[in-house]
GROMACS .gro file of C-alpha atoms in nm:
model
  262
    1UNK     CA    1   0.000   0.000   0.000
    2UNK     CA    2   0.116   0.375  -0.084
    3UNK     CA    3   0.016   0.654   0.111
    4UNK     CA    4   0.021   0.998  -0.014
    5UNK     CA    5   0.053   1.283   0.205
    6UNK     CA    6  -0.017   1.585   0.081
    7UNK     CA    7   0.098   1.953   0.208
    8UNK     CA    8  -0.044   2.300   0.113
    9UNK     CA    9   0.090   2.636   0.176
   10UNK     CA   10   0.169   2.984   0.127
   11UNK     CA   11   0.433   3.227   0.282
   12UNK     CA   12   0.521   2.959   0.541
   13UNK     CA   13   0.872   2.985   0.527
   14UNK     CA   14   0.920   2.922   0.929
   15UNK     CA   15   0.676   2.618   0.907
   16UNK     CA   16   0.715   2.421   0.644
   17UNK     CA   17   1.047   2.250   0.733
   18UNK     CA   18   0.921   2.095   1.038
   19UNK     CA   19   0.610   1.907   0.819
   20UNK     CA   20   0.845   1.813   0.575
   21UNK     CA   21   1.058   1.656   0.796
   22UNK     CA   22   0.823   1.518   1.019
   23UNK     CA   23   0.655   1.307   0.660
   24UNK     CA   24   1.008   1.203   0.531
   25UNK     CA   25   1.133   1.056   0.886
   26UNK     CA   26   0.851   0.856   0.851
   27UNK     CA   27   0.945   0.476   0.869
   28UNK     CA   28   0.673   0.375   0.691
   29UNK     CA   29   0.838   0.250   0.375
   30UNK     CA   30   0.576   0.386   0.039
   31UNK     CA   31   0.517   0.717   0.121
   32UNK     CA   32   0.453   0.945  -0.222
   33UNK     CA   33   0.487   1.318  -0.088
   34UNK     CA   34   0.361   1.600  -0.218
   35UNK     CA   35   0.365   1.964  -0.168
   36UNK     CA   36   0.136   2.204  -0.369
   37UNK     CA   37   0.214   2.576  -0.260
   38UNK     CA   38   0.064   2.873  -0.353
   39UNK     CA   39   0.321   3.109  -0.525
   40UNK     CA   40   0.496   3.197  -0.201
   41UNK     CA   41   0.724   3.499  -0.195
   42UNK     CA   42   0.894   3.422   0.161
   43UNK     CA   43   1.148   3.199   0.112
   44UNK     CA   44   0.892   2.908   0.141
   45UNK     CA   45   1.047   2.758  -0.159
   46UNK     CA   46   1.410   2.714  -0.091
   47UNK     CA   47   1.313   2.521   0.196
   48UNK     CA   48   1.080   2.312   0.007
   49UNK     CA   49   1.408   2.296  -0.254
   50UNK     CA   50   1.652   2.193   0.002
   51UNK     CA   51   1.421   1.885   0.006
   52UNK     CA   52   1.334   1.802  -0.344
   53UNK     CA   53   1.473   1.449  -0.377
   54UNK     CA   54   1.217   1.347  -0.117
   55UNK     CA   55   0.903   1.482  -0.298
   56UNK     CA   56   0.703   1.263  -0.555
   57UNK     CA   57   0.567   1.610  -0.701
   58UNK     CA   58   0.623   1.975  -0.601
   59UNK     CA   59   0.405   2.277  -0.807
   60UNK     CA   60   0.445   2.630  -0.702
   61UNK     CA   61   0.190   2.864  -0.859
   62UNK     CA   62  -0.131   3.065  -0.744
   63UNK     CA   63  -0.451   2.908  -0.660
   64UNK     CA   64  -0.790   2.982  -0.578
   65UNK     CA   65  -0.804   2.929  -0.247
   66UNK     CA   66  -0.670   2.618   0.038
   67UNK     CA   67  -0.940   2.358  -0.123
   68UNK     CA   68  -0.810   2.410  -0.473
   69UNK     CA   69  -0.457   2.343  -0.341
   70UNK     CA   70  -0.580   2.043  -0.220
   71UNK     CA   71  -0.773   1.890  -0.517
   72UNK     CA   72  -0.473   2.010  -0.738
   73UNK     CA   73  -0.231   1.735  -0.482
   74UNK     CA   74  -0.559   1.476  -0.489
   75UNK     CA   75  -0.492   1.476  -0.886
   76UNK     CA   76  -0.117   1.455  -0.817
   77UNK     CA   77  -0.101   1.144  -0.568
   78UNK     CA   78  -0.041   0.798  -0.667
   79UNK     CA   79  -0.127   0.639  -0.345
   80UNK     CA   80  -0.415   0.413  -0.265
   81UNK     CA   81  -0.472   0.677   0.038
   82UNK     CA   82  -0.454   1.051   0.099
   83UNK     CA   83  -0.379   1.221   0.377
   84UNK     CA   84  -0.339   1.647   0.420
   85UNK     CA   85  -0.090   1.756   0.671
   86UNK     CA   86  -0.082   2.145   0.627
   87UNK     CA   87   0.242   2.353   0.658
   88UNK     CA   88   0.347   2.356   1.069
   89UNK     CA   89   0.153   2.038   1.102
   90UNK     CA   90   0.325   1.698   1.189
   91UNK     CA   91   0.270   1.340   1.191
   92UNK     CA   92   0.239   1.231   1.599
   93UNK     CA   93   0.558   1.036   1.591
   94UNK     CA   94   0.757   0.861   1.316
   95UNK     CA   95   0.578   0.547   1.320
   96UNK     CA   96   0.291   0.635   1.317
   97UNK     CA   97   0.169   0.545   0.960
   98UNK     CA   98   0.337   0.196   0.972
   99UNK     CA   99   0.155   0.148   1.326
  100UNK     CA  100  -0.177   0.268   1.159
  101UNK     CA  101  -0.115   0.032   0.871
  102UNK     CA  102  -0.019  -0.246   1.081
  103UNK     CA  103  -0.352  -0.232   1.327
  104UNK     CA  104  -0.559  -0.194   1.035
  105UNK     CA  105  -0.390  -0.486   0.878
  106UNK     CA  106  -0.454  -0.706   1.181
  107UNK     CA  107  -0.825  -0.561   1.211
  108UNK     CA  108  -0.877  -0.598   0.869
  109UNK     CA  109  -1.059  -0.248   0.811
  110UNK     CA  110  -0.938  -0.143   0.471
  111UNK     CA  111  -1.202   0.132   0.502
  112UNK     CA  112  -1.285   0.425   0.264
  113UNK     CA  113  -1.153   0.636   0.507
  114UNK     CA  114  -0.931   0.577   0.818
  115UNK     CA  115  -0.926   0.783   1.073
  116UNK     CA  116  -0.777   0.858   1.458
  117UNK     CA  117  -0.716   1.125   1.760
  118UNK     CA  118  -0.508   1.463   1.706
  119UNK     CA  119  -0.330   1.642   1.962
  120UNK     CA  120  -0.355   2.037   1.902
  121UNK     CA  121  -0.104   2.210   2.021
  122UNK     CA  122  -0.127   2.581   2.095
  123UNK     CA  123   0.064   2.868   2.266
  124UNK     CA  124  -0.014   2.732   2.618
  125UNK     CA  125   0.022   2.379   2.559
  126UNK     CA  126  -0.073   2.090   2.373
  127UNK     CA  127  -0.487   1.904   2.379
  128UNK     CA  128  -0.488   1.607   2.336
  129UNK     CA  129  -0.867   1.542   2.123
  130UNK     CA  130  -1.044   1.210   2.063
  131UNK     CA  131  -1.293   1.167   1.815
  132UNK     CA  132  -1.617   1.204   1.871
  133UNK     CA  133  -1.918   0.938   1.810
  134UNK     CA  134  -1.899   0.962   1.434
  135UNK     CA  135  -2.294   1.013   1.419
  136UNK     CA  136  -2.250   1.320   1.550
  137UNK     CA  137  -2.128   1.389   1.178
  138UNK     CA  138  -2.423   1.536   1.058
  139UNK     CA  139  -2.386   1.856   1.323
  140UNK     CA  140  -2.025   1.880   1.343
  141UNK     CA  141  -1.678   1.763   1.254
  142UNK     CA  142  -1.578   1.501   1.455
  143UNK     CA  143  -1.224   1.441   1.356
  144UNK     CA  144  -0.953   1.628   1.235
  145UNK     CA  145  -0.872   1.640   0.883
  146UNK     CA  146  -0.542   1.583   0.932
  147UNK     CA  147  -0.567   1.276   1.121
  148UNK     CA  148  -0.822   1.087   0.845
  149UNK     CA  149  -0.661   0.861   0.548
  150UNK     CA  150  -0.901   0.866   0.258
  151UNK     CA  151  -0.904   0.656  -0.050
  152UNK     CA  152  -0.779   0.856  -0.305
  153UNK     CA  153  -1.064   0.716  -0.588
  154UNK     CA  154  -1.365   0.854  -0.376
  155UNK     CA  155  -1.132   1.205  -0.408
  156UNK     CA  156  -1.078   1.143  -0.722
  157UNK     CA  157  -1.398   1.106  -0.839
  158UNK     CA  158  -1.528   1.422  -0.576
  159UNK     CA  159  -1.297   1.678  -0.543
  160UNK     CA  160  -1.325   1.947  -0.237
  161UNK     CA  161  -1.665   2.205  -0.365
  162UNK     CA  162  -1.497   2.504  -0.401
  163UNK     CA  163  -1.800   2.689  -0.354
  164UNK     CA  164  -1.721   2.644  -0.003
  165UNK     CA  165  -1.348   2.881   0.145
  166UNK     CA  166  -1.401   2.728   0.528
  167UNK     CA  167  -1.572   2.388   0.549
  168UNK     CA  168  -1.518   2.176   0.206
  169UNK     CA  169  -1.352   1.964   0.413
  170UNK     CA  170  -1.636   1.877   0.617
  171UNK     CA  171  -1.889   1.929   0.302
  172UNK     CA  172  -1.719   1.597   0.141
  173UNK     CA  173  -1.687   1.419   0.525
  174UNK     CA  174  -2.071   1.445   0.570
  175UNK     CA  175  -2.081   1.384   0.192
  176UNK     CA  176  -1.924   1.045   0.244
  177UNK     CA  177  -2.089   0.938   0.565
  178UNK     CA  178  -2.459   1.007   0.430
  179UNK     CA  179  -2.365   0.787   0.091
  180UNK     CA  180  -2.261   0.507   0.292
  181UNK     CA  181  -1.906   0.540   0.238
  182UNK     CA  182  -1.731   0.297   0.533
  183UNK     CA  183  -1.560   0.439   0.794
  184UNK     CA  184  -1.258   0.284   1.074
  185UNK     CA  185  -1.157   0.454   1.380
  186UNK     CA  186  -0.807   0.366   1.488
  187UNK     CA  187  -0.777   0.477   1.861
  188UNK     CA  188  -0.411   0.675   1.857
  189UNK     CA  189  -0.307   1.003   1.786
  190UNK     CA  190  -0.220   1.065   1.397
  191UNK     CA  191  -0.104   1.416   1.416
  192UNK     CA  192  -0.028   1.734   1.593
  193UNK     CA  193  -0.195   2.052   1.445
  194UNK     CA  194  -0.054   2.391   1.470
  195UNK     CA  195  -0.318   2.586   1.682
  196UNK     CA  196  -0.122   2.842   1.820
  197UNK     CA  197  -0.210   3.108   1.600
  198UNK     CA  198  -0.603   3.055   1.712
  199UNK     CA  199  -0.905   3.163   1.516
  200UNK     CA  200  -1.065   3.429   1.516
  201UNK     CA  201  -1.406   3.524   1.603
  202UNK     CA  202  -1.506   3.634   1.263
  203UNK     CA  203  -1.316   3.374   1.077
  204UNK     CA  204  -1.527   3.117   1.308
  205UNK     CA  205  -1.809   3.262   1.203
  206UNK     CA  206  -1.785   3.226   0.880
  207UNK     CA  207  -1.681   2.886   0.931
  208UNK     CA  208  -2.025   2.795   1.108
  209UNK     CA  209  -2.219   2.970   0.844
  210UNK     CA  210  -2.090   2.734   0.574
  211UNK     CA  211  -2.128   2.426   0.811
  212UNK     CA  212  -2.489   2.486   0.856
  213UNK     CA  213  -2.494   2.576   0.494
  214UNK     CA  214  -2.369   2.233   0.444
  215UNK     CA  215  -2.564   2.011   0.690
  216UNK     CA  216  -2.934   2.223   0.511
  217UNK     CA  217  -2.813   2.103   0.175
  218UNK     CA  218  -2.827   1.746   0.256
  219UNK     CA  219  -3.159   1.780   0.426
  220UNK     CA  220  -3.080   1.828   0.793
  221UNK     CA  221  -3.299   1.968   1.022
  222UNK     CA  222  -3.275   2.364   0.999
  223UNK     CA  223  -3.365   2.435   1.340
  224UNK     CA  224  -3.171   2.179   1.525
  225UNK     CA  225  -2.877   2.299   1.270
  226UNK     CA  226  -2.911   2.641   1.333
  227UNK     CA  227  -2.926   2.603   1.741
  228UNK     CA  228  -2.615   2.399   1.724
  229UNK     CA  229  -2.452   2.677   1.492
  230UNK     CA  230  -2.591   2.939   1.791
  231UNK     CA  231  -2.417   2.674   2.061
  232UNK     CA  232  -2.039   2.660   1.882
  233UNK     CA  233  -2.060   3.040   1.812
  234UNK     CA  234  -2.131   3.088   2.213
  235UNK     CA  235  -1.924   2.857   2.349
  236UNK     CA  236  -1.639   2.984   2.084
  237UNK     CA  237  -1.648   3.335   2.219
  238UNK     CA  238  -1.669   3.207   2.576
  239UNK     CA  239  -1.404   2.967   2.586
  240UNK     CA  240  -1.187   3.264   2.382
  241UNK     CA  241  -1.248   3.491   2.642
  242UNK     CA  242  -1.150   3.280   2.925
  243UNK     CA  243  -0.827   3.202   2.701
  244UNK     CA  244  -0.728   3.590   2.734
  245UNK     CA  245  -0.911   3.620   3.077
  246UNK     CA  246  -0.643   3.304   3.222
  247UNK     CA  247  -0.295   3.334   3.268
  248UNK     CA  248  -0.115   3.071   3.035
  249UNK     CA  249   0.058   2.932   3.278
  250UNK     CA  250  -0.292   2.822   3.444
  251UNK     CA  251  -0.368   2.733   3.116
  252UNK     CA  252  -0.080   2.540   3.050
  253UNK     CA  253  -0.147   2.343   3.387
  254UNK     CA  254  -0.514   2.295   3.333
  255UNK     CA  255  -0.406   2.158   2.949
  256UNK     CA  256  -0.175   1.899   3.085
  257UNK     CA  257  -0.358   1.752   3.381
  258UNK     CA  258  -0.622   1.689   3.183
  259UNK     CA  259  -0.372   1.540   2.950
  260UNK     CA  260  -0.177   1.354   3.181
  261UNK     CA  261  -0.577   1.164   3.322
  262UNK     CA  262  -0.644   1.036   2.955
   0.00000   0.00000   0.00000
């Protein structure tokens, strides 16, 4: 089995270098890597050509946005599975796609799509995030992105709607799980996502409106939808608030208590 990792970016000259090298220290043994960035003017690409031997395909030129960065490396890979890891991203540890491969393997759950935990890691420490019940689909995401290895014929056949700027990712999730696409949860932490920059308020926003966008176009229940898209937005701005309320410190200990009890 190949694997094909794919990384996006733009003007991420201090991050890139650590994704790359997290994906190429890798010790699973067919990994086909490619990196599809933007037309970055930062110095993004002499990192990316310091590493050029270890890419199956490298493009820089503009785009119209993340999702069409994406679709342009889903038409690149080669593997029989894709997975995104964006630029300051890593893989968990360096086995972790052979250990992933292996349990799957022994569990024989060759799903559509593959997916486990992520560990976000942000200015104050790192959260460590299970995935949810993956019913709970239809309302939210319930996994990260970068943690979920997809078969690279369903996103082949359905690339990322670029109608969508915030939430394609979750438009072709809920996509799959509603047409009965199968699923496998494999209970370990695939990556480590770059959270320290945080979102903000209006960016979540947006990112809510398209969700609930989303979940009304394949028939879900508009009010339920819409009170759920009331809920994140609340608890978004409250939990934000007690983020600059907090010292990090307390933060910090809070984060890895709770950590350190999972």
């Amino acid at each position: 089995m190949t694997v094909s990792v794919v990384t996006v970016c733009y003007n991420a000259a201090e991050a890139i270098e650590r994704t790359i090298c997290s994906v190429i220290s890798q010790t699973f043994n067919s990994i086909d890597y490619i990196i599809i960035d933007g037309g970055s003017t930062d110095g993004t690409n002499d990192v990316i050509h310091n590493y050029h031997s270890n890419l199956s395909y490298y493009v820089s030129e503009p785009d119209r946005g993340i999702y069409d960065a994406m679709n342009k490396g889903i038409d690149a890979s080669k593997g029989e599975y894709v997975i995104f890891l964006n630029a300051g991203d890593v893989f968990s540890h360096s086995k972790v796609i052979e250990e992933l491969y292996d349990r799957i393997q022994s569990e024989g759950s060759m799903s559509d799509l593959i997916y486990g935990d992520v560990i976000y890691q942000y200015a104050f420490g790192e959260r460590y995030v299970s995935s949810k019940d993956l019913g709970r689909i239809k309302y939210d995401m319930v996994f990260s992105h970068q943690s979920v290895f997809v078969r690279s014929e369903i996103l082949k056949k359905r690339h990322f709607d670029l109608r969508y700027r915030l939430a394609a990712d979750y438009d072709f999730l809920l996509w799959a799980y509603l047409n009965k696409r199968s699923f496998s949860y494999i209970d370990i932490p695939v990556s480590v996502v770059d959270a320290s920059g945080g979102a903000t308020y209006g960016h979540f926003v947006k990112s809510r409106k398209e969700s609930y966008i989303i979940q009304c176009s394949y028939g879900g229940n508009r009010i339920l939808c819409y009170c759920w898209y009331l809920w994140k937005i609340s608890y978004f701005k409250l939990t934000s608030t007690i983020k600059d309320i907090f010292p990090r410190d307390l933060l910090r200990l809070l984060i890895s208590k709770k950590h350190a009890g999972k």
